[in-house]
CSV table of C-alpha atoms in Angstrom, one decimal:
chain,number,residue,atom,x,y,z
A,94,UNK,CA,0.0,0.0,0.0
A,95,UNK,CA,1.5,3.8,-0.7
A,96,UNK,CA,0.6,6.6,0.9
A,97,UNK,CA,-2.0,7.8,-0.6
A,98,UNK,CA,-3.9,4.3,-0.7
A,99,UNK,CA,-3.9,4.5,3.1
A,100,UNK,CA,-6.7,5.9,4.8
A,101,UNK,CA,-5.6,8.8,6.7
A,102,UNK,CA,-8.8,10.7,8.5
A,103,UNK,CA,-8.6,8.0,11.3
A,104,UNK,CA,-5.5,8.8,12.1
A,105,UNK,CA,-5.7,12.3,12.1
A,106,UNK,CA,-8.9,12.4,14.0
A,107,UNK,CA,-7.2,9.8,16.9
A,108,UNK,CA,-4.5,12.3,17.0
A,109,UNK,CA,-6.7,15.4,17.3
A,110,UNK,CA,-8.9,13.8,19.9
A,111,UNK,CA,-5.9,12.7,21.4
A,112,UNK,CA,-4.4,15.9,21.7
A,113,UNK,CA,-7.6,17.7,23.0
A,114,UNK,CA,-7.9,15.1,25.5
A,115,UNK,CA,-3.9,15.8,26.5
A,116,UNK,CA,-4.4,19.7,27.3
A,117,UNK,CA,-8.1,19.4,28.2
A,118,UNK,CA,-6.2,17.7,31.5
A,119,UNK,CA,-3.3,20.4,31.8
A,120,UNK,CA,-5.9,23.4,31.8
A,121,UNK,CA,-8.6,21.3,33.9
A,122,UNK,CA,-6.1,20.7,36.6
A,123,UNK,CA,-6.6,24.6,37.4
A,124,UNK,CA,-9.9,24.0,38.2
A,125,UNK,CA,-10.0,20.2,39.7
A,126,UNK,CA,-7.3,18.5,42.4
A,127,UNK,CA,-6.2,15.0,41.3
A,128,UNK,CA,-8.1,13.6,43.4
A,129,UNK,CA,-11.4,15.3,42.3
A,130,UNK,CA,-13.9,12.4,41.8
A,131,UNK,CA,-14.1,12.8,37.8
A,132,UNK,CA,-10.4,12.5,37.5
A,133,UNK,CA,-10.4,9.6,39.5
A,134,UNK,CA,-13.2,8.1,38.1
A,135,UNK,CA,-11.6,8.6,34.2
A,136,UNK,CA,-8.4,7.0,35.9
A,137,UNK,CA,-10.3,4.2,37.0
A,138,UNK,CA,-11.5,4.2,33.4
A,139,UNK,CA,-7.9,4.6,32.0
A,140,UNK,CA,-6.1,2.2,34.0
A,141,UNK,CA,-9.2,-0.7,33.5
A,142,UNK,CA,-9.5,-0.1,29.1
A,143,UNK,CA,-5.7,-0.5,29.4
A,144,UNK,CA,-5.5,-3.7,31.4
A,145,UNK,CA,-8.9,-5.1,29.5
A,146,UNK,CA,-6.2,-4.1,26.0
A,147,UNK,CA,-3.4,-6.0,27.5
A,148,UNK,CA,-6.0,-9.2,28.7
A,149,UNK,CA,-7.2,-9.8,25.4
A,150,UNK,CA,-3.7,-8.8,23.5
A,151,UNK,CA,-2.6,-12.0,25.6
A,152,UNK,CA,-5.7,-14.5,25.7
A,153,UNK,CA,-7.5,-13.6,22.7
A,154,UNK,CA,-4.9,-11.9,19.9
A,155,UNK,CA,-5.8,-10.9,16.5
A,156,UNK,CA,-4.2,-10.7,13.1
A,157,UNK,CA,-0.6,-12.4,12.9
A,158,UNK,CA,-0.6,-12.4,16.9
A,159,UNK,CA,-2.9,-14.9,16.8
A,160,UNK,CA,-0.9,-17.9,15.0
A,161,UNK,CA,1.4,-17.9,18.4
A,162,UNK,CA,-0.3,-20.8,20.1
A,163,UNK,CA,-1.6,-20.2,24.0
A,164,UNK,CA,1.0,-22.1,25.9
A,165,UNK,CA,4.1,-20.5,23.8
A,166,UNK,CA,2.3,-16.6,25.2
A,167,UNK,CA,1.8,-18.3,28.8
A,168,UNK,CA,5.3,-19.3,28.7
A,169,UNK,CA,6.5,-15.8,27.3
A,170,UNK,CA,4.3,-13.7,29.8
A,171,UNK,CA,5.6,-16.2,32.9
A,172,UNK,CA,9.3,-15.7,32.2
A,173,UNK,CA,8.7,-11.8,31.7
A,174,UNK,CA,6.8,-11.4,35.0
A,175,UNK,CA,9.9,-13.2,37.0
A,176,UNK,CA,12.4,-11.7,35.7
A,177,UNK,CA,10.6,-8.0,35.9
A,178,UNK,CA,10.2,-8.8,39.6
A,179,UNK,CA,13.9,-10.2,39.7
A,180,UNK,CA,15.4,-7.4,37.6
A,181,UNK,CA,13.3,-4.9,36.5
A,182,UNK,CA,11.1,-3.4,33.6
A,183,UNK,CA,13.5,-4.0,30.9
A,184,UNK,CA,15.1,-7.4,32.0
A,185,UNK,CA,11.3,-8.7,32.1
A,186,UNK,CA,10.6,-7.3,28.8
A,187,UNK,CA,13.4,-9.0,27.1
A,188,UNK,CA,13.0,-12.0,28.5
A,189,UNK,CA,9.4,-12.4,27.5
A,190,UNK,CA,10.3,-11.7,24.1
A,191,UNK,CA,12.9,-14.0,23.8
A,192,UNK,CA,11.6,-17.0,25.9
A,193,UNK,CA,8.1,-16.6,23.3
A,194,UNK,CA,10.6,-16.1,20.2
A,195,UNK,CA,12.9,-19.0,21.5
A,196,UNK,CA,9.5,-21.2,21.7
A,197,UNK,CA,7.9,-20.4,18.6
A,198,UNK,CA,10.9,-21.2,16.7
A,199,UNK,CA,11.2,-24.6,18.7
A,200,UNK,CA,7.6,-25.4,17.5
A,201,UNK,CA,7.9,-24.4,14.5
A,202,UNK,CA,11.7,-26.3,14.0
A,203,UNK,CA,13.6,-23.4,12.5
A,204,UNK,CA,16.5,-21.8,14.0
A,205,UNK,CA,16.9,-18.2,15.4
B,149,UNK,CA,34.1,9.6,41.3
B,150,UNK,CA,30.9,10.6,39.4
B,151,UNK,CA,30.9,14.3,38.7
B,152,UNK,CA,28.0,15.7,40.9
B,153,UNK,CA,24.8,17.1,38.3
B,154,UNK,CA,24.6,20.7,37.7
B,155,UNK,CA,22.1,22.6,39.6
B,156,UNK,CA,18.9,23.1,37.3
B,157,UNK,CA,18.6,26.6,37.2
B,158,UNK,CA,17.9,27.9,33.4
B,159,UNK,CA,15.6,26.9,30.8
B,160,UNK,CA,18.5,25.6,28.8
B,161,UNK,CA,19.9,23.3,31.8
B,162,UNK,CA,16.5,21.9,32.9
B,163,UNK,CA,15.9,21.2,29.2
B,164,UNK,CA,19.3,19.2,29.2
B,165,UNK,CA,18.1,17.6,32.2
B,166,UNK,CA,15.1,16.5,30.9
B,167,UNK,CA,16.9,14.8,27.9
B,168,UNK,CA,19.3,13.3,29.7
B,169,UNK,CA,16.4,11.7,32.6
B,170,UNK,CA,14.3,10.2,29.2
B,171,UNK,CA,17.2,7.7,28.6
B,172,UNK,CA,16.7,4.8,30.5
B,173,UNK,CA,15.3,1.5,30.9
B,174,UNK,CA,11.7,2.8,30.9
B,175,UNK,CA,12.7,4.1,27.2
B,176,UNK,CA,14.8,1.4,26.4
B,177,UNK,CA,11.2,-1.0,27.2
B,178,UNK,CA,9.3,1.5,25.3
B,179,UNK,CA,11.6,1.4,21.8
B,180,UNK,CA,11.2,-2.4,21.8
B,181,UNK,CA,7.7,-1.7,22.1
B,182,UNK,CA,7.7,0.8,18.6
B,183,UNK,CA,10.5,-1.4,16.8
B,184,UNK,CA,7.4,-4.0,17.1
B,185,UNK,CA,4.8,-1.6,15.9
B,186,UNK,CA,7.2,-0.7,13.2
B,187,UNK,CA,7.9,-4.2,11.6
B,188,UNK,CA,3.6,-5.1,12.8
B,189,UNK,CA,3.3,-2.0,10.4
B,190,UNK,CA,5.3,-3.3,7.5
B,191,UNK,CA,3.1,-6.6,8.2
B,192,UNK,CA,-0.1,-4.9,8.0
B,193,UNK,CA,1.2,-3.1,4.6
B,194,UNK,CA,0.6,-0.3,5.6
B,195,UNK,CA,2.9,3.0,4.2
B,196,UNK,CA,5.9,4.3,6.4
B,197,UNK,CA,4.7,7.6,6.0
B,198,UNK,CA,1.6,6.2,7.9
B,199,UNK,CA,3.5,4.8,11.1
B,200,UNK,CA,5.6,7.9,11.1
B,201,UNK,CA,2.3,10.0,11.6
B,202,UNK,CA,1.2,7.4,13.8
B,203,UNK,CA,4.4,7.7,16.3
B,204,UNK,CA,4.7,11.4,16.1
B,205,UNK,CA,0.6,12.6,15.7
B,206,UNK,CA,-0.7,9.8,17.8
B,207,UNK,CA,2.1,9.0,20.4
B,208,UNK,CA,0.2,6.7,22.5
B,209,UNK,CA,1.1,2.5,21.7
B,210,UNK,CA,-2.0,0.9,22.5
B,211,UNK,CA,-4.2,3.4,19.9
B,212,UNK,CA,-1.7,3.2,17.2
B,213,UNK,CA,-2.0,-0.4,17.7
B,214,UNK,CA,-5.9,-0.4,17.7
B,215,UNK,CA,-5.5,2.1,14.6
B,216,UNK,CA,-3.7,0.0,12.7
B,217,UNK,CA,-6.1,-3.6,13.6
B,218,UNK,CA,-9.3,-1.8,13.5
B,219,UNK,CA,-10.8,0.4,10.6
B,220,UNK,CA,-11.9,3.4,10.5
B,221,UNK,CA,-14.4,5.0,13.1
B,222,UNK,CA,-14.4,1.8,15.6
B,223,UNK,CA,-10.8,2.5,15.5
B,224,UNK,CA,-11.0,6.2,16.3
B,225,UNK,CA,-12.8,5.3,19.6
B,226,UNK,CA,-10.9,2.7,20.2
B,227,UNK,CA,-7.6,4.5,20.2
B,228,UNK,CA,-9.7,6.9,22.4
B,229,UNK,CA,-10.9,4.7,25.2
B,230,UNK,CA,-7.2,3.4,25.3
B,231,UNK,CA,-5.6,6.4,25.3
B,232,UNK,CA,-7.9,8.1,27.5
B,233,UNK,CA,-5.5,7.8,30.5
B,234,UNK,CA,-3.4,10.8,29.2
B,235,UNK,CA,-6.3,12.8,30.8
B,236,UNK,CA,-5.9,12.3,34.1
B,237,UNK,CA,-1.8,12.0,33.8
B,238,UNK,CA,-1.7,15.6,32.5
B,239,UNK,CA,-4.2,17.0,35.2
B,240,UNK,CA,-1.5,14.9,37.5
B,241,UNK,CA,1.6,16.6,35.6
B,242,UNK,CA,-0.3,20.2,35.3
B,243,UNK,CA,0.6,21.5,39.4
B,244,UNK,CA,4.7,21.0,37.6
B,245,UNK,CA,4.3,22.5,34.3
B,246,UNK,CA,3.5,26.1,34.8
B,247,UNK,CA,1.1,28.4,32.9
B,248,UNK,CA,1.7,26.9,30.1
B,249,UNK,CA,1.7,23.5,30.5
B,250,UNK,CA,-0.3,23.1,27.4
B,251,UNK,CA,2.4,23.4,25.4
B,252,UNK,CA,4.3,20.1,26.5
B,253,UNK,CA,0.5,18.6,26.4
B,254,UNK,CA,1.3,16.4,23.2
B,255,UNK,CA,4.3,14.4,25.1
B,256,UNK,CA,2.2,13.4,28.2
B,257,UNK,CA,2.3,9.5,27.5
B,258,UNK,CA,3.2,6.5,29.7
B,259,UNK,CA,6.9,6.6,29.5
B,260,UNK,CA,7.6,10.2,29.7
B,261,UNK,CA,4.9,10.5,32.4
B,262,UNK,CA,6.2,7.6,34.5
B,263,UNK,CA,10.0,9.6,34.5
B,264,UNK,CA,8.5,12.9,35.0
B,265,UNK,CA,6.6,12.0,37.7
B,266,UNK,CA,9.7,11.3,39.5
B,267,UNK,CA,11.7,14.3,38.4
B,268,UNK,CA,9.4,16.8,37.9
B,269,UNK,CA,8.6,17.5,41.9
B,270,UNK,CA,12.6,18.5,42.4
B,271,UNK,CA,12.1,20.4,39.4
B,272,UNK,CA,10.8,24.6,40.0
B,273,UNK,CA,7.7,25.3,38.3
B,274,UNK,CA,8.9,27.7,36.1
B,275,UNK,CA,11.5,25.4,34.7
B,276,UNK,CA,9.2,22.2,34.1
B,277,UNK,CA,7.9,22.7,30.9
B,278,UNK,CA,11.1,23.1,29.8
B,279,UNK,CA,12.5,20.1,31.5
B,280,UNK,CA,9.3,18.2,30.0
B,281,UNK,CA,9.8,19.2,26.5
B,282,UNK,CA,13.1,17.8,26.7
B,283,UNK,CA,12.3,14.9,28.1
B,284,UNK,CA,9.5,14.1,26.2
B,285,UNK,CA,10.2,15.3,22.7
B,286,UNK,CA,13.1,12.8,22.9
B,287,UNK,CA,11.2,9.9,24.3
B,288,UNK,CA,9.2,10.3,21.4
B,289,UNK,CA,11.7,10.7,19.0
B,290,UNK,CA,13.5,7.5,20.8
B,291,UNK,CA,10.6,5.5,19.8
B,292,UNK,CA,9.8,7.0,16.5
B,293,UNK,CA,13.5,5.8,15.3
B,294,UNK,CA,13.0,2.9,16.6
B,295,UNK,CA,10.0,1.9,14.5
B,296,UNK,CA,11.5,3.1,11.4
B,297,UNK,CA,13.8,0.1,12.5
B,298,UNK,CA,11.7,-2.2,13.0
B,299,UNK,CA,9.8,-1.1,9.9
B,300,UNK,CA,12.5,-2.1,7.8
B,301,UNK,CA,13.9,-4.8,9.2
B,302,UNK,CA,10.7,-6.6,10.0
B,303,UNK,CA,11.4,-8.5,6.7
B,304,UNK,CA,14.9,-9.4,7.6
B,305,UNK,CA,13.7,-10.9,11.1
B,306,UNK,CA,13.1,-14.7,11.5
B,307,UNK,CA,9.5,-15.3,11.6
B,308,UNK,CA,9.5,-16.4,15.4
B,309,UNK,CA,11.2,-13.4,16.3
B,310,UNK,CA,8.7,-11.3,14.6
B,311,UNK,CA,6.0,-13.3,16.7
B,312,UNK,CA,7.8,-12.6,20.1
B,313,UNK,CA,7.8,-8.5,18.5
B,314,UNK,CA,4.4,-8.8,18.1
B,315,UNK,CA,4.2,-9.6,21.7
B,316,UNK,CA,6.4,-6.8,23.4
B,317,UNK,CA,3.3,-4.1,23.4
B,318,UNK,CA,1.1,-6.5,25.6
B,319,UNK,CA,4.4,-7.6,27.8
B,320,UNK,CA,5.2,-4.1,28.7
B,321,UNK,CA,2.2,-3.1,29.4
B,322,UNK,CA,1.2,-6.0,31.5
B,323,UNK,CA,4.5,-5.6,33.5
B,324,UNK,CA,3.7,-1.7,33.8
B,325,UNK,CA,0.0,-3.4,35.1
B,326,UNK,CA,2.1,-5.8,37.8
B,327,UNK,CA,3.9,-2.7,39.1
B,328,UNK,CA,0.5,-1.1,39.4
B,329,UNK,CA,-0.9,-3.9,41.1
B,330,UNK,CA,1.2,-2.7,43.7
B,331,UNK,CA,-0.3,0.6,44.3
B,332,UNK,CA,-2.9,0.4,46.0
B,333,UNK,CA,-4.8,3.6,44.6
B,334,UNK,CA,-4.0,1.8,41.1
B,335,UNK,CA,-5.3,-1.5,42.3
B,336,UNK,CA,-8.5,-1.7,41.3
B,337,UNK,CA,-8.7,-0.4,38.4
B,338,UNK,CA,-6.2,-3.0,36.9
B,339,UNK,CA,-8.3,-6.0,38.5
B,340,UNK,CA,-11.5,-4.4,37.3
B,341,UNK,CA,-10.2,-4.0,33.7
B,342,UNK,CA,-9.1,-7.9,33.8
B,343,UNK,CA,-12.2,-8.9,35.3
B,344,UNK,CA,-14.2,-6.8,32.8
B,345,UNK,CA,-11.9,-8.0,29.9
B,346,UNK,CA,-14.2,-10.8,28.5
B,347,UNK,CA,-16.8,-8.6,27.7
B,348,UNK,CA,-14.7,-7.2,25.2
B,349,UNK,CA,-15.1,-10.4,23.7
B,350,UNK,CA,-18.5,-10.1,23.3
B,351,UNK,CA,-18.8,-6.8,20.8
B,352,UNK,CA,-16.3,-5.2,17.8
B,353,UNK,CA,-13.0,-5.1,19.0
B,354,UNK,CA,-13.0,-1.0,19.9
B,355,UNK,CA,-17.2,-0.9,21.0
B,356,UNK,CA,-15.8,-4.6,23.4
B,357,UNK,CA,-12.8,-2.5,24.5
B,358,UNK,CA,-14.9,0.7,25.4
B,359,UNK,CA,-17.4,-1.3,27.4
B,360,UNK,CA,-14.7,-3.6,29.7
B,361,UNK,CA,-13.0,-0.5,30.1
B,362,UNK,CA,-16.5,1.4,30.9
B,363,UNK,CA,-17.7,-1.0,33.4
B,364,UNK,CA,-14.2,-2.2,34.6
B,365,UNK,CA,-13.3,0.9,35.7
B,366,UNK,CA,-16.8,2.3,37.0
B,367,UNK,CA,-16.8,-0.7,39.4
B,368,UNK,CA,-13.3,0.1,40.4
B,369,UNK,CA,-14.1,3.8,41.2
B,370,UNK,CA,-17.4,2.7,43.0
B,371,UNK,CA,-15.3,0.2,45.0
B,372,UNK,CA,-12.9,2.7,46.1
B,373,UNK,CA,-15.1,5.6,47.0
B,374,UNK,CA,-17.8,2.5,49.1
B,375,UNK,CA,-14.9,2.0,50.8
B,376,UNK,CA,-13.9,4.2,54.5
């Protein structure tokens, strides 16, 4: 696809919402405290869409995601959450990926 | 010895510290996260110029990701309900920012936010925006390079290493969700939102997203404020 086959008005109108919604927060916080109860109720909002996103990014994947069989993601998202609580953020991150690569290229017999 | 940090006292020095703060393993995380958004780009066909408008305009992983799997106006709102958390992190980041806050108002996303957060309060007011540009404004630029990488190497990269890519958006963000789980004021929205999750399953990917999210995190807020 070239650029001017893609479809560009989502895009743009995620990033103008997006942007609205960024300084719509820096110019309410004049008028709210962080713990007014609509800001905490649309962190409660935030924080739940984002770990709903990362539930079914995991369990129920779609596209090309979704040829990487359940064990081979359990596997992956078990050796990121050790190590994150052994090493940290990154350690975890990189060891997810590469204990999920490291088992997908086992099942499917090819060689890193 | 280490040489001690200069005091942050101008507009130029707090903008070199902000720079300096966004390199580190929080960034590192994040570019791993865009070099797999890059080469999922190059998989979905879509055109660099695309992804490069997605990384700079949009800035926020989980609604470029839902841009790019879901078409047109379910997409919209579901990049919106996921990125709706840069609302209350800039009313959180607002008290540091000064009058004009609004003008570092594009770069409020996870990873600058989560370093900010910690730098920011040492930090005088009339220096933070400056400190945040910095900080941010290479944060994003970190991770725009780094999908242009993974853009063009997605086709170079073994096929199960381009699986475990694919993977590095929903491992960061579920090890960011293990650290919340943690923080007790953070708590219950992350249980509520995997609680909530399989309704998702139920609707179109952005409407199922909107509604876990909706009642997810409307339980968790009614939970908290029930409580003494």
């Amino acid at each position: 696809m070239n650029a001017a086959e893609a479809d560009w008005a989502p895009l743009l109108l995620a990033a103008a919402v997006g942007l609205t919604m960024r300084i719509a927060g820096v110019l309410m916080a004049r008028r709210m405290r962080p713990d007014h109860p609509f800001v905490a109720w649309a962190g409660a909002l935030a924080g739940a869409t984002l770990a709903a996103f990362v539930v079914i990014a995991l369990v129920a994947p779609s596209g090309p995601a979704a040829g990487v069989p359940p064990l081979v993601r359990a596997a992956g998202l078990g050796a990121a959450l050790l190590a994150y609580v052994r090493w940290g953020l990154l350690a975890g991150l990189v060891a997810g990926i590469t204990v999920l690569s490291l088992l997908a290229a086992a099942l499917a017999g090819q060689n890193l | 010895m280490a040489e001690p940090e200069a005091p942050i006292a101008t507009a130029a020095s707090a903008w070199r510290a902000g720079i300096r703060a966004s390199f580190g393993p929080q960034s590192a995380a994040m570019m791993a996260t865009f070099l797999a958004f890059g080469a999922a780009c190059r998989g979905a066909d879509m055109p660099i110029a695309w992804m490069l408008a997605s990384c700079v305009l949009v800035y926020g992983m989980p609604g470029q990701m839902i841009l790019l799997a879901v078409p047109g106006l379910p997409g919209v709102m579901g990049a919106t309900v996921a990125n709706a958390r840069f609302l209350p992190m800039a009313v959180t980041l607002a008290p540091y920012l000064g009058p004009r806050g609004w003008m570092g108002a594009h770069f409020i996303a996870v990873t600058p936010w989560v370093v900010a957060i910690r730098h920011l309060p040492g930090v005088h007011p009339r220096l933070g925006l400056a400190w945040f540009l910095g900080c941010g404004s290479v944060a994003c630029a970190l991770g725009t390079m780094a999908a242009v990488v993974g853009f063009y190497s997605a086709g170079a990269l073994p096929a199960s290493m381009r699986a475990g890519l694919l993977y590095a958006n929903a491992f960061y963000f579920a090890l960011l969700m293990a650290g919340d789980l943690a923080r007790p004021a953070v708590r219950p929205a992350v249980v509520g939102g995997i609680l909530a999750a399989p309704l998702a399953l139920l609707l179109p990917p952005a409407e199922g997203l909107l509604l876990a999210g909706l009642v997810g995190g409307t339980g968790a807020w009614l939970w908290r404020r029930m409580r003494p």
